PDB file of C-alpha atoms in Angstrom:
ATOM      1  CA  UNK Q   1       0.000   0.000   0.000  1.00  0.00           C
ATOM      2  CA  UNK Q   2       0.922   3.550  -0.683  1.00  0.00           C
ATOM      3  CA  UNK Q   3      -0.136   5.664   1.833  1.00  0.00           C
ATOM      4  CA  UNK Q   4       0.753   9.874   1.687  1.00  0.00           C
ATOM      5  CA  UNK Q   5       1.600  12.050   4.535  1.00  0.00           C
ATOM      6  CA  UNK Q   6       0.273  15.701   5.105  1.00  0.00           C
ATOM      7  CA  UNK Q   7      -1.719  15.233   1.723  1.00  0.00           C
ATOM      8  CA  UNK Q   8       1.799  15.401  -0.471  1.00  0.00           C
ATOM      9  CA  UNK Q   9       2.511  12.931  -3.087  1.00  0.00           C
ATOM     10  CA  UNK Q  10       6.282  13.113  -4.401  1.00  0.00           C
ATOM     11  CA  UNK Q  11       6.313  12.342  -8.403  1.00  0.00           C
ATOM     12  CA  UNK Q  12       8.127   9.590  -7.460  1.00  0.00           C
ATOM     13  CA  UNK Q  13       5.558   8.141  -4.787  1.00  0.00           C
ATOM     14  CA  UNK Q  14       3.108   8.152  -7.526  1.00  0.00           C
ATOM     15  CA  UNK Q  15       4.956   6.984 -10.387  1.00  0.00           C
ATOM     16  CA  UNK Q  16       5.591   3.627  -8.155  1.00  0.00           C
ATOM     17  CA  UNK Q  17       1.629   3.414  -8.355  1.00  0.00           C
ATOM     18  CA  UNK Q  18       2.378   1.903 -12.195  1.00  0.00           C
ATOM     19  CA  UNK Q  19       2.672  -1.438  -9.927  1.00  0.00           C
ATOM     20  CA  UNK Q  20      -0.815  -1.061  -9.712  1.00  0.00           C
ATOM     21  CA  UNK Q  21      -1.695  -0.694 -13.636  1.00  0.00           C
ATOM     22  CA  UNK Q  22      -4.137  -3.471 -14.300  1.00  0.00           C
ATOM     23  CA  UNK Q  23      -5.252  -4.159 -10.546  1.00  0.00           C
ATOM     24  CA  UNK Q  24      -8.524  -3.581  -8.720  1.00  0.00           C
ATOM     25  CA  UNK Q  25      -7.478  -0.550  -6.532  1.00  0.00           C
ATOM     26  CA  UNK Q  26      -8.774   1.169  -3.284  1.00  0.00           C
ATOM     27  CA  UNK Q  27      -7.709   4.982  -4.339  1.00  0.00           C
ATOM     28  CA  UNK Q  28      -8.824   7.669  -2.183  1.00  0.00           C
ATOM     29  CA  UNK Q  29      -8.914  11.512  -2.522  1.00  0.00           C
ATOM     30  CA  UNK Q  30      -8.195  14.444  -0.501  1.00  0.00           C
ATOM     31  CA  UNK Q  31     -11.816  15.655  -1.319  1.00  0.00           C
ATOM     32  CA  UNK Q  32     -12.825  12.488   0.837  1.00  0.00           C
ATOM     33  CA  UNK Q  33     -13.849  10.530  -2.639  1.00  0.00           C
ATOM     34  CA  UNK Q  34     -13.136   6.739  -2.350  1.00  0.00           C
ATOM     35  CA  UNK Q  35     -13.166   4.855  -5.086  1.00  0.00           C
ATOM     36  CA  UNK Q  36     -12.628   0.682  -6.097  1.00  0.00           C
ATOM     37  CA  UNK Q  37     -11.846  -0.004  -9.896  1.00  0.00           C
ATOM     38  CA  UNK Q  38      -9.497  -1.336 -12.142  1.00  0.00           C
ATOM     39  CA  UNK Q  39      -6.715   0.983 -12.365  1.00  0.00           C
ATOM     40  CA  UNK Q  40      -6.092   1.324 -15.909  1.00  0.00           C
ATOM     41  CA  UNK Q  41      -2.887   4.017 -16.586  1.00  0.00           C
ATOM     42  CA  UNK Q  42      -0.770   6.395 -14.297  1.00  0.00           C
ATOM     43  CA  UNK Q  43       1.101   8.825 -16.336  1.00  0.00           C
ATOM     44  CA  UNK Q  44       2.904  12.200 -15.498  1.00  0.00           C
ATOM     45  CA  UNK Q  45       3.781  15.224 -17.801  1.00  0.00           C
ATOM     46  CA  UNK Q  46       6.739  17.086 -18.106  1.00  0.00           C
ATOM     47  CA  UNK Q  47       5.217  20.034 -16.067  1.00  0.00           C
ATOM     48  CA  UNK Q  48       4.612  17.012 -13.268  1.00  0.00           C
ATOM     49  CA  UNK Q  49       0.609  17.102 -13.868  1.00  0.00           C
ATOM     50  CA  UNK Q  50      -0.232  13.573 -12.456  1.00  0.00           C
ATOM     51  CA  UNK Q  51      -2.942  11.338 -14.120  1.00  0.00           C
ATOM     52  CA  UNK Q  52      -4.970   8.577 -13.324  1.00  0.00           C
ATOM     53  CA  UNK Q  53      -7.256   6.461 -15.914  1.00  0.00           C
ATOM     54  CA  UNK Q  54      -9.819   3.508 -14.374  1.00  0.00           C
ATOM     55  CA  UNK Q  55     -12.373   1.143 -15.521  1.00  0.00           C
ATOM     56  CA  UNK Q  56     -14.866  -1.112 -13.995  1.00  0.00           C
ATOM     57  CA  UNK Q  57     -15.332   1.241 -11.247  1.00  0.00           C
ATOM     58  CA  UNK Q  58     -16.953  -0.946  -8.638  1.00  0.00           C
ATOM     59  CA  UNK Q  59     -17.992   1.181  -5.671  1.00  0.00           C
ATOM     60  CA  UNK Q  60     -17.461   5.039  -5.707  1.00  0.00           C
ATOM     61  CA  UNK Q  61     -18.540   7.845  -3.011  1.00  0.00           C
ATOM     62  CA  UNK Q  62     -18.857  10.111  -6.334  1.00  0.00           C
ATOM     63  CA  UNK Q  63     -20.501  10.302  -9.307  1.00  0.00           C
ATOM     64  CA  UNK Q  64     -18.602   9.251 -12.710  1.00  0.00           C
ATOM     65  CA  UNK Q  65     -19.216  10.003 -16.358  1.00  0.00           C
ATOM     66  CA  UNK Q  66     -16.350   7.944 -18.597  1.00  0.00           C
ATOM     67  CA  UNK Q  67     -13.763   9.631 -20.650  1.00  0.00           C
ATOM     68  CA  UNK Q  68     -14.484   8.963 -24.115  1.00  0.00           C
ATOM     69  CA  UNK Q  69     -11.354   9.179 -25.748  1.00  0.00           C
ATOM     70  CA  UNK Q  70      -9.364   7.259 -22.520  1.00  0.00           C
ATOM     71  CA  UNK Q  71     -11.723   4.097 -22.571  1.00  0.00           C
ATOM     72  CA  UNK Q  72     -12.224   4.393 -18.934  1.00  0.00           C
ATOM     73  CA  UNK Q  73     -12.653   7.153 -16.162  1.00  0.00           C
ATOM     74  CA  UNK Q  74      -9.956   9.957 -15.662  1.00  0.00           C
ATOM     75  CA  UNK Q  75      -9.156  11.549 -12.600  1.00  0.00           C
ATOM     76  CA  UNK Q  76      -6.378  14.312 -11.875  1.00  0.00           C
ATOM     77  CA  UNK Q  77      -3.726  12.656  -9.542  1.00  0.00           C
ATOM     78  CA  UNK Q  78      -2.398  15.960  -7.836  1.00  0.00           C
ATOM     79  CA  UNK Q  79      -5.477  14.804  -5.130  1.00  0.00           C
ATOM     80  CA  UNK Q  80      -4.617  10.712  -4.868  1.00  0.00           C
ATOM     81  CA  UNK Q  81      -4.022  10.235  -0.957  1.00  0.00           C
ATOM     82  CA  UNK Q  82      -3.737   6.613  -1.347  1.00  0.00           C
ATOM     83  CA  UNK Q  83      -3.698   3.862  -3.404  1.00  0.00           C
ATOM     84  CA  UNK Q  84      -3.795  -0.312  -2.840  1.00  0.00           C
ATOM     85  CA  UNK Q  85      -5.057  -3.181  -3.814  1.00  0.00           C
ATOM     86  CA  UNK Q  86      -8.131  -4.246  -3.177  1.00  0.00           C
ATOM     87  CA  UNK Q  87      -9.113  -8.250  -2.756  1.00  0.00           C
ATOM     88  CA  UNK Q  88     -11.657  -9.716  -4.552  1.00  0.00           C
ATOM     89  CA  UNK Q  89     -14.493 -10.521  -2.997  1.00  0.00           C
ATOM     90  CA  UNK Q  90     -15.265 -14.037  -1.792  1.00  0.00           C
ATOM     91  CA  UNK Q  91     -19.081 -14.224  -3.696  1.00  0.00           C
ATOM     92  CA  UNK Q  92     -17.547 -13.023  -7.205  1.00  0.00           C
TER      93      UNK Q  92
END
């Protein structure tokens, strides 16, 4: 698990999240937002804007409208407080 003191994310505490790519994640926000899904891409740009892409989202304390063009949802990353994996659940 990657968890984030005072709310800070170093680019290189969220780049490690690319372990992740293809997982079903517990990601949560600093807006309080708590989302389960597939993670699907974490990519940074060369002014350090952070990204996050997800699919399948399973359970979500906020509404979602996919991306179009991404095949999945999009969130900014500058917010990500944590990120881990989530177990399946037994009954699936």
């Amino acid at each position: 698990m990657i968890l984030l003191q005072e709310n800070k994310m170093t680019l290189n505490e969220f780049k490690n999240l690319k372990k992740f790519e293809d997982q079903r994640v517990r990601m949560t926000f600093a807006d309080g937002a708590e989302i389960i899904a597939t993670l699907l891409s974490i990519t940074t740009d060369s002014d350090e804007s952070r990204h996050l892409v997800y699919r399948e989202v399973e359970q979500s304390t906020v509404p979602h409208v996919p991306h179009e063009n991404l095949g999945g949802y999009y969130s900014p990353g500058e917010q990500l407080l944590s990120c881990k994996p989530e177990p399946a659940e037994k009954n699936r």
